[in-house]
Tab-separated table of C-alpha atoms in Angstrom:
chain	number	residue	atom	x	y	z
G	1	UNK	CA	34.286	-84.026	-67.760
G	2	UNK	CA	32.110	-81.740	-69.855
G	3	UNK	CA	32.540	-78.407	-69.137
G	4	UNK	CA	29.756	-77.463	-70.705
G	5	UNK	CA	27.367	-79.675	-67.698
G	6	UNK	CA	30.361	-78.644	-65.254
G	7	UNK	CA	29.914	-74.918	-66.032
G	8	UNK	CA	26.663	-74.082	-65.180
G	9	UNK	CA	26.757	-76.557	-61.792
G	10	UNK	CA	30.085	-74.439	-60.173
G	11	UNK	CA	28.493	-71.331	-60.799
G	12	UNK	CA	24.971	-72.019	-59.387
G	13	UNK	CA	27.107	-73.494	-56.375
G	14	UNK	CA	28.635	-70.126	-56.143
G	15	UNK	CA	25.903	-67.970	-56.080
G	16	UNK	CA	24.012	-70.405	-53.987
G	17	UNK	CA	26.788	-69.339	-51.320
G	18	UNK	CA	26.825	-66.239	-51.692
G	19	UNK	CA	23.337	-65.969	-51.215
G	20	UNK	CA	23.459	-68.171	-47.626
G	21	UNK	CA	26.499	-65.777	-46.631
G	22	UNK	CA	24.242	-62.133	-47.435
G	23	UNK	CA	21.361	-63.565	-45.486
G	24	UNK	CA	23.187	-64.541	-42.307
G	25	UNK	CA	25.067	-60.815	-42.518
G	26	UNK	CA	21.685	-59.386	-42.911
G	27	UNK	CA	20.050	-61.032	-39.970
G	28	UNK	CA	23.092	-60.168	-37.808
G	29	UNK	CA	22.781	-56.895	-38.820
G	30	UNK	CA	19.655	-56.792	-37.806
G	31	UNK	CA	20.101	-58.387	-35.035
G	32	UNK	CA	23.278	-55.620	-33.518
G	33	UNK	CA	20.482	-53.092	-35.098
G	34	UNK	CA	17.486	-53.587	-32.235
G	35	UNK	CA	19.286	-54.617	-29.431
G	36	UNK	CA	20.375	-50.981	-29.788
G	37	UNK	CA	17.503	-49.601	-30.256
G	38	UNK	CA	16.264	-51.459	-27.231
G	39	UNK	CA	19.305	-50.256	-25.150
G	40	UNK	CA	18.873	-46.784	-26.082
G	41	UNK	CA	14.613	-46.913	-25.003
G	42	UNK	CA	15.734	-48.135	-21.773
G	43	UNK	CA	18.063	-45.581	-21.651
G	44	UNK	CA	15.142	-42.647	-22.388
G	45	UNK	CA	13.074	-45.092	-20.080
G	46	UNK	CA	15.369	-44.825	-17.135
G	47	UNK	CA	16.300	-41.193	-17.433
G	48	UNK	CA	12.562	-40.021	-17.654
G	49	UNK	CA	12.194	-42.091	-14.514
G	50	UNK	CA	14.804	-40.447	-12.935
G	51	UNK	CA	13.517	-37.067	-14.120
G	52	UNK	CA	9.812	-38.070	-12.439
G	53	UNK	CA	11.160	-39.222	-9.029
G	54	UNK	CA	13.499	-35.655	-8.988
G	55	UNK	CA	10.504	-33.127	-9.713
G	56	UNK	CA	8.472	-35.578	-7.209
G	57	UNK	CA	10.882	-35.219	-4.411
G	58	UNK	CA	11.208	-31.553	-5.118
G	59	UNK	CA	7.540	-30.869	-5.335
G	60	UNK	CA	7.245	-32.978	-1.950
G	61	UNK	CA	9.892	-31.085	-0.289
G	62	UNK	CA	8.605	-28.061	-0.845
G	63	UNK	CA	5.126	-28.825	0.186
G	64	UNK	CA	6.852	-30.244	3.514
G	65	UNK	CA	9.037	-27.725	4.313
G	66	UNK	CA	7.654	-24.547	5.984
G	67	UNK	CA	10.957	-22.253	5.357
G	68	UNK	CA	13.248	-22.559	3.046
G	69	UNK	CA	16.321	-20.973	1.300
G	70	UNK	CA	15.238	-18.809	-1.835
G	71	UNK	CA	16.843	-18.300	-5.038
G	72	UNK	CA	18.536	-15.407	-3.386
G	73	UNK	CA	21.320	-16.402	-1.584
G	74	UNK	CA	21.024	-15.519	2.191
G	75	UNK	CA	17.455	-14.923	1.724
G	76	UNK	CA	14.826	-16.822	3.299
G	77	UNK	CA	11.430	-17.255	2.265
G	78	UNK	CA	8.605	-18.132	4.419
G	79	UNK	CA	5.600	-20.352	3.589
G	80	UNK	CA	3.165	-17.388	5.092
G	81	UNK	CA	-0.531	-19.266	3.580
G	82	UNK	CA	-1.321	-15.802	1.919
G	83	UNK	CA	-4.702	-17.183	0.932
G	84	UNK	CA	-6.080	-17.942	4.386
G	85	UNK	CA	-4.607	-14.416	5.712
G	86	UNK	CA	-6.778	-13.051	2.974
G	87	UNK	CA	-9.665	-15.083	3.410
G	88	UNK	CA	-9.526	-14.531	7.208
G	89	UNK	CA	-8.931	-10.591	6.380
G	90	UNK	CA	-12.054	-10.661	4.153
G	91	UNK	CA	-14.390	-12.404	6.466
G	92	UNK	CA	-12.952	-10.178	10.043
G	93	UNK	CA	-13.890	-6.729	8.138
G	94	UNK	CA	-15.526	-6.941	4.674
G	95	UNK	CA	-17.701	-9.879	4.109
G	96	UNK	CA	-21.678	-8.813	4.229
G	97	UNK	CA	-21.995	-10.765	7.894
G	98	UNK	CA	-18.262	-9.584	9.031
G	99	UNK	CA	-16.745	-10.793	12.499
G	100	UNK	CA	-16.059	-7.118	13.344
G	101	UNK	CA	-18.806	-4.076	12.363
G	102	UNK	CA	-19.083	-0.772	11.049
G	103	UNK	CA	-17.884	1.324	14.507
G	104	UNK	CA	-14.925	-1.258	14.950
G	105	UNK	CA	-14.134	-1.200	11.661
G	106	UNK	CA	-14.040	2.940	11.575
G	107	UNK	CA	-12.134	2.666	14.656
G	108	UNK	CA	-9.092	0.835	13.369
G	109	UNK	CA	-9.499	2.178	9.904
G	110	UNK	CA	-9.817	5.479	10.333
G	111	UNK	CA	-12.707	5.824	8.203
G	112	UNK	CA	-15.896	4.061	7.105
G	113	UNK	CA	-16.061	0.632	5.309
G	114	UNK	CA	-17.555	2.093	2.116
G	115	UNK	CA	-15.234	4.871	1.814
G	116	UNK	CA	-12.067	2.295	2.694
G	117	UNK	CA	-13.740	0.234	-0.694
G	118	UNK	CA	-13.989	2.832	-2.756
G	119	UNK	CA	-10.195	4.121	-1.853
G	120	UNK	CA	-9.256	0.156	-2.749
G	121	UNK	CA	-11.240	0.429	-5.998
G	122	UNK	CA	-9.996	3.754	-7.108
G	123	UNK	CA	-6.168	2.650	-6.005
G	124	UNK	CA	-6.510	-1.009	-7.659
G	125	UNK	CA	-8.058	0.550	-10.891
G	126	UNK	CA	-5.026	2.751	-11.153
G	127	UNK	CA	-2.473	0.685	-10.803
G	128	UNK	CA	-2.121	-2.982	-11.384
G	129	UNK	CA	1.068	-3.551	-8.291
G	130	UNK	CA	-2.186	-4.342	-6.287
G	131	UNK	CA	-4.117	-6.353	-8.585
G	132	UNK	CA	-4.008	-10.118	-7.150
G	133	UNK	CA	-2.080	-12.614	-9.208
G	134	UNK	CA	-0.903	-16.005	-9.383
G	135	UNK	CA	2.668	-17.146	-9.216
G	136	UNK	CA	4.706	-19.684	-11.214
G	137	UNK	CA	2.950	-22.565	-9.351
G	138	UNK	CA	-0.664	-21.053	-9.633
G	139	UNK	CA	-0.545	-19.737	-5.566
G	140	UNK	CA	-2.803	-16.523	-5.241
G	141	UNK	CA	-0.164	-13.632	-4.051
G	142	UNK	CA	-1.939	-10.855	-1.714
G	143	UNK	CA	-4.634	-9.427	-2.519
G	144	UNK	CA	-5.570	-5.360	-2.632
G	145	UNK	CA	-7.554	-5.442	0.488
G	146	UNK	CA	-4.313	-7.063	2.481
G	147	UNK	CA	-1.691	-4.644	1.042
G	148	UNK	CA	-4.256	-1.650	1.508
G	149	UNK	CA	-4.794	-2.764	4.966
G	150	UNK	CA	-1.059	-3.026	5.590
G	151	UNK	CA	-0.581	0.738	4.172
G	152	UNK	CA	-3.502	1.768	6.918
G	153	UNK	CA	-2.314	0.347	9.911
G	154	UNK	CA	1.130	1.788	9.174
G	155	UNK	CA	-0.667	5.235	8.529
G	156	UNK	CA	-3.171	4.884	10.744
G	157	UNK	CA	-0.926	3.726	13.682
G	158	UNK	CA	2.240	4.617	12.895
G	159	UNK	CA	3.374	1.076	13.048
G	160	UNK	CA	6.492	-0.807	11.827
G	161	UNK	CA	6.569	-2.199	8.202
G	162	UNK	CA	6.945	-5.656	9.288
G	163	UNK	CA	4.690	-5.427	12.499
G	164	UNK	CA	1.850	-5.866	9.915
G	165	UNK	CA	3.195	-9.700	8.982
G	166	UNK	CA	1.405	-11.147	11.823
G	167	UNK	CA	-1.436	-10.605	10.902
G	168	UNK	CA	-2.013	-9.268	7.334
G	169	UNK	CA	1.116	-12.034	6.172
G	170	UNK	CA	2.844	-9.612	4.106
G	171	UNK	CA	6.526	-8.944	4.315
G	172	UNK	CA	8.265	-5.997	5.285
G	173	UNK	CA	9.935	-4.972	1.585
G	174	UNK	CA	6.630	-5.519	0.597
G	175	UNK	CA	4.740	-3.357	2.960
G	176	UNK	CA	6.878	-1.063	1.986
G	177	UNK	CA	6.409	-0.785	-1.656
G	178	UNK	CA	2.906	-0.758	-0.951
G	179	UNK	CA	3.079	2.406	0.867
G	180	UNK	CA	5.288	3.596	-1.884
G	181	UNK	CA	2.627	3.111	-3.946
G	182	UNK	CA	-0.413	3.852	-2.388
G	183	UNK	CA	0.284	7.374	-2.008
G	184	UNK	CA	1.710	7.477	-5.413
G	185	UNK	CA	-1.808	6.368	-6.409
G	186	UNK	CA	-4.098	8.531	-3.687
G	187	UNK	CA	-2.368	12.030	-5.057
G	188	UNK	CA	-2.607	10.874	-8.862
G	189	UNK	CA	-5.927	9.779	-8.388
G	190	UNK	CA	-7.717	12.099	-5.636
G	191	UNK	CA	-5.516	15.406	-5.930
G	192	UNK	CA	-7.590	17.527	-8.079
G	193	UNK	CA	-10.357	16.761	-5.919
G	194	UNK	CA	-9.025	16.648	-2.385
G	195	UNK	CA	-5.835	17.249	-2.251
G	196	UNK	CA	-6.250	20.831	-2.658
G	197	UNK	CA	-6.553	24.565	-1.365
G	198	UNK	CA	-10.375	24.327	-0.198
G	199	UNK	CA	-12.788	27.134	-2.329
G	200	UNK	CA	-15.470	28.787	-1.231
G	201	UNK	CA	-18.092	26.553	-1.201
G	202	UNK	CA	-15.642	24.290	0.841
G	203	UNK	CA	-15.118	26.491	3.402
G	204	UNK	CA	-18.744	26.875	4.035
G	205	UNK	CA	-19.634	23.480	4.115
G	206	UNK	CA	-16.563	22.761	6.533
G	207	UNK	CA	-18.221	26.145	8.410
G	208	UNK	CA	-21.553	24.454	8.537
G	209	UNK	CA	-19.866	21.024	9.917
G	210	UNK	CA	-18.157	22.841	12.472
G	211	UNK	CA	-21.106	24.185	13.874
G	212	UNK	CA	-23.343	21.141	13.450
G	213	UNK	CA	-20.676	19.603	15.959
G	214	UNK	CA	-20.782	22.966	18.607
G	215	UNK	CA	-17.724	24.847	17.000
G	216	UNK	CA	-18.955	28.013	15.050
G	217	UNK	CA	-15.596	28.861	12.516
G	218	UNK	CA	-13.742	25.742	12.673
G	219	UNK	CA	-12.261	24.109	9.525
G	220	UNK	CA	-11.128	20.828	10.743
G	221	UNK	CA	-8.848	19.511	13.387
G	222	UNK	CA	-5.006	19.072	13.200
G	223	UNK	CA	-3.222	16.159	15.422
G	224	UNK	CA	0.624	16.464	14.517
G	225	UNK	CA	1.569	14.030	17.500
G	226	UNK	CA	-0.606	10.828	16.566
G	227	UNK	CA	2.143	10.106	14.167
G	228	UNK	CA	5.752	9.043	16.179
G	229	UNK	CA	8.985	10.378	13.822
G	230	UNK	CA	10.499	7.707	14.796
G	231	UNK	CA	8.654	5.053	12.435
G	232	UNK	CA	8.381	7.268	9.546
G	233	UNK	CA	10.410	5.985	6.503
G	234	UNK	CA	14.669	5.993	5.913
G	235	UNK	CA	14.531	9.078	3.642
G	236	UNK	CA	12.273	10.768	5.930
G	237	UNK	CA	14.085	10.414	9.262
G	238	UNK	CA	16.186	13.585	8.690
G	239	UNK	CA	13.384	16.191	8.147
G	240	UNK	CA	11.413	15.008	11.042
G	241	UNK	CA	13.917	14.454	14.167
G	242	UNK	CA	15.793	17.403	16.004
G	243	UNK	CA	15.038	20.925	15.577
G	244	UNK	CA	12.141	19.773	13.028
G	245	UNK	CA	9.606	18.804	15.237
G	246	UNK	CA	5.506	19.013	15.045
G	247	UNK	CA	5.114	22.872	15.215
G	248	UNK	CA	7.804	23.669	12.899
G	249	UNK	CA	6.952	21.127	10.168
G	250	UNK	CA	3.470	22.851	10.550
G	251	UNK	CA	5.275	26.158	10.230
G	252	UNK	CA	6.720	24.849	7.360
G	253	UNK	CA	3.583	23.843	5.701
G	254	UNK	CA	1.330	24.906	3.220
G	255	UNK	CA	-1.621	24.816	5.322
G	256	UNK	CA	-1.382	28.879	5.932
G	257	UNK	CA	-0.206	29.492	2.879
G	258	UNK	CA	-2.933	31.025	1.227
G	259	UNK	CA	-4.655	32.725	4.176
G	260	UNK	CA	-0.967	34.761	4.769
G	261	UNK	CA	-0.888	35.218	1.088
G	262	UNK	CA	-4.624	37.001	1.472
G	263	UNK	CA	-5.892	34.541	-1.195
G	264	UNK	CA	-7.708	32.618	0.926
G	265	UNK	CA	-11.800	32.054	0.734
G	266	UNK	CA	-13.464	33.979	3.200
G	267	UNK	CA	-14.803	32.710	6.823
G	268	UNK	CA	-17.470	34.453	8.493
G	269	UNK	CA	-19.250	33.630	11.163
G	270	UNK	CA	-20.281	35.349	15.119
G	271	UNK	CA	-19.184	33.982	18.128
G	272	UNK	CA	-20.350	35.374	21.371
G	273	UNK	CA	-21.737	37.840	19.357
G	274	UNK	CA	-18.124	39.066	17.551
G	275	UNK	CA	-17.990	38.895	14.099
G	276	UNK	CA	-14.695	36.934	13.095
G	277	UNK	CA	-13.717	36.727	9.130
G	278	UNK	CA	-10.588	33.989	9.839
G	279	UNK	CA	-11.670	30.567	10.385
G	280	UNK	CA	-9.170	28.272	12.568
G	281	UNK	CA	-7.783	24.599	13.586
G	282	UNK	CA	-8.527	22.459	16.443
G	283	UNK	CA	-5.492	21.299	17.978
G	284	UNK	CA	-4.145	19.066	20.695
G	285	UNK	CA	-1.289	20.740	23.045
G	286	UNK	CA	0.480	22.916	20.898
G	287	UNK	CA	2.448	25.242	22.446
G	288	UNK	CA	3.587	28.914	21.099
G	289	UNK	CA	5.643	28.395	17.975
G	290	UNK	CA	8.845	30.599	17.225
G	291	UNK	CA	8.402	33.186	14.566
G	292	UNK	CA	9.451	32.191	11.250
G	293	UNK	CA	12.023	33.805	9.069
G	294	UNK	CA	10.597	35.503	6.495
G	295	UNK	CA	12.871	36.661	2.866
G	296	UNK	CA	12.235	40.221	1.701
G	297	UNK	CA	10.269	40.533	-1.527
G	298	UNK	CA	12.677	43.180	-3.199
G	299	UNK	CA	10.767	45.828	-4.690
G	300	UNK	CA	7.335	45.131	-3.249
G	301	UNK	CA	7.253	46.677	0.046
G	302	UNK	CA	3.616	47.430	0.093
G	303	UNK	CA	3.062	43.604	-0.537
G	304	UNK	CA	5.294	42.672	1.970
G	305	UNK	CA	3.932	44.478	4.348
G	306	UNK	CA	0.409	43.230	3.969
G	307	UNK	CA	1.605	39.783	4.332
G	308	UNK	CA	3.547	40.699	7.383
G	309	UNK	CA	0.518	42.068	8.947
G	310	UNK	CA	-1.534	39.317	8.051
G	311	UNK	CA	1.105	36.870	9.177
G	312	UNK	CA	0.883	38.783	12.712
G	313	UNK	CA	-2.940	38.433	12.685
G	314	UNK	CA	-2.490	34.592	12.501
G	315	UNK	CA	0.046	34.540	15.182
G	316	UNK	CA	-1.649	37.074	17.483
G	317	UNK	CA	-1.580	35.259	20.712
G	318	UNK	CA	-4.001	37.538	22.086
G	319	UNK	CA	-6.448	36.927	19.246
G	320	UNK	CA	-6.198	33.506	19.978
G	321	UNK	CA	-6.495	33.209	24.036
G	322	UNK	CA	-9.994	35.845	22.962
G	323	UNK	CA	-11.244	32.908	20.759
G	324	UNK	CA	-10.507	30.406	22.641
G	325	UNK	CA	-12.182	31.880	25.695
G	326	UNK	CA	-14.993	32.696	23.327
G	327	UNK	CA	-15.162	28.949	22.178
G	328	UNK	CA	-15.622	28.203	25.763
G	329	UNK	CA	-18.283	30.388	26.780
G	330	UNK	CA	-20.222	29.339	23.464
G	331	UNK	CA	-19.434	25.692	24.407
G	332	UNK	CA	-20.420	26.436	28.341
G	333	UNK	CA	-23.902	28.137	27.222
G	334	UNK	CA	-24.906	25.991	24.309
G	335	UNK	CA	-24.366	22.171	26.562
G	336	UNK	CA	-24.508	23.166	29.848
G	337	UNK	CA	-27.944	22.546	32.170
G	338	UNK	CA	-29.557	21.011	28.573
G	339	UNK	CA	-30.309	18.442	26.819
G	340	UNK	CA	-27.462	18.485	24.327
């Protein structure tokens, strides 16, 4: 045998094997290669298809269910269709053809529709707590005019926080913090102009009211008892119950302040032809208040004693049964037998 012709013949055998051996590895490789990729896309397949039936059962559920269990634990929260309370709201008292009108509205407000919307816009301009929002899931929350409303029925009536739910759809906690905040808002935003010792010019406008309505001297009218102690807030309950009741927190308060002081604007006017310089409060059923205790200014005796006399003038129960008879007999000639 020539090796020479033998030679190249073995070795072209050889590499023809090897070459039929790399191809078959390859294609198995390949092979192993995609049926893993295809097992792990129907693994992605069948866990995003798990994922989709999950958030669809969960979305479901909680469009079924009317109550259920919040992230709190104990506390429940209740599917209360805030946006229909608000429309409802809206269309009862403030829409331009409204179910209720102007006299029922200032009946169970306690004030006019215009002045209630400009109170909302001043309070909702001030702070944002009663700006409307949307949620996590894009539900409206309440709305300024519901949590204002809320605040005025409690203020208004004296009502429970959570008596307003029924209507209004707002929870107690949340009532609440509205009240919290409305008045935070009403003395940041109105007390320079309202919430204030009245100057002169107020006291004779309030003068000219008082007469316009058949009461010469009067600067407004006072109703302690409209307001029951018992439904004012937690932190309140111990200043107002017991020995603290309507005439001493009005014995208490500021409202004399000034006129005791001798600071006060001045309030003339003639009834039943006497000349009177101290205006004074309508009030319902009061009856005589006890004296209050008053601390010795040390060193200013002369002081004191002008503010103990004026003090006496304002309690003068004499003074007062003369002007109230006098209110009478004006009352008696101006209405009686006319046309008034």
């Amino acid at each position: 045998m020539n090796p020479n012709l033998d030679g190249p013949s073995y070795s072209s055998s050889i590499i023809s094997s090897s070459s039929s051996d790399g191809d078959n590895e390859n294609e198995e490789w390949l092979t192993n290669d995609l049926a893993a990729i295809n097992e792990e896309h129907e693994a992605i397949s069948r866990l995003m298809t798990n994922n989709n039936l999950l958030i669809a059962h969960y979305l479901d559920q909680q469009q079924s269910e009317s109550v259920r269990r919040g992230s709190t634990v104990g506390h429940v929260v209740i599917n209360r269709d805030r946006e229909n309370a608000n429309t409802r709201l809206f269309n009862d008292y403030f829409a331009d053809n409204s179910r209720y009108n102007e006299s029922m509205f200032r009946r169970r407000f306690q004030m006019s529709r215009n002045l209630f919307l400009r109170i909302v816009q001043a309070v909702e301009g001030h702070d944002k707590y009663f700006n409307q929002k949307r949620d996590g899931v894009g539900k409206l929350g309440l709305s300024a005019f519901q949590k204002i409303t809320a605040v005025f029925r409690m203020l208004a009536y004296g009502v429970a926080a959570d008596a307003t739910d029924e209507y209004i759809k707002i929870g107690e906690s949340t009532a609440i913090e509205s009240l919290k905040r409305f008045c935070r808002a009403i003395v940041e935003v109105f007390a320079d102009q309202y919430l204030r010792s009245p100057n002169a010019n107020d006291i004779a406008r309030l003068l000219h009211i008082g007469k316009q309505h058949g009461f010469p001297g009067m600067l407004g009218s006072l109703d302690c008892m409209h307001w029951k102690w018992k439904n004012c807030p937690t932190g309140w309950a111990g200043q107002y119950t017991g020995s603290n009741n309507d005439i001493n927190v009005l014995e208490a308060s500021h409202l004399f302040a000034n006129l005791a002081q001798g600071i006060a604007p001045p309030a003339n006017y003639v009834l039943q032809r006497q000349e009177y310089n101290t205006g004074y409060y309508l009030a319902d059923g009061w009856v005589e208040a006890p004296n209050p205790e008053v601390e010795m200014v040390v060193d200013d005796n002369t002081r004191f004693q002008e503010f103990l006399g004026r003090h006496r003038q304002i309690k003068n129960k004499e003074a007062h049964i003369a002007l109230r008879n006098a209110l009478i007999d004006h009352l008696w000639d101006e209405y009686t037998n006319s046309e008034n």
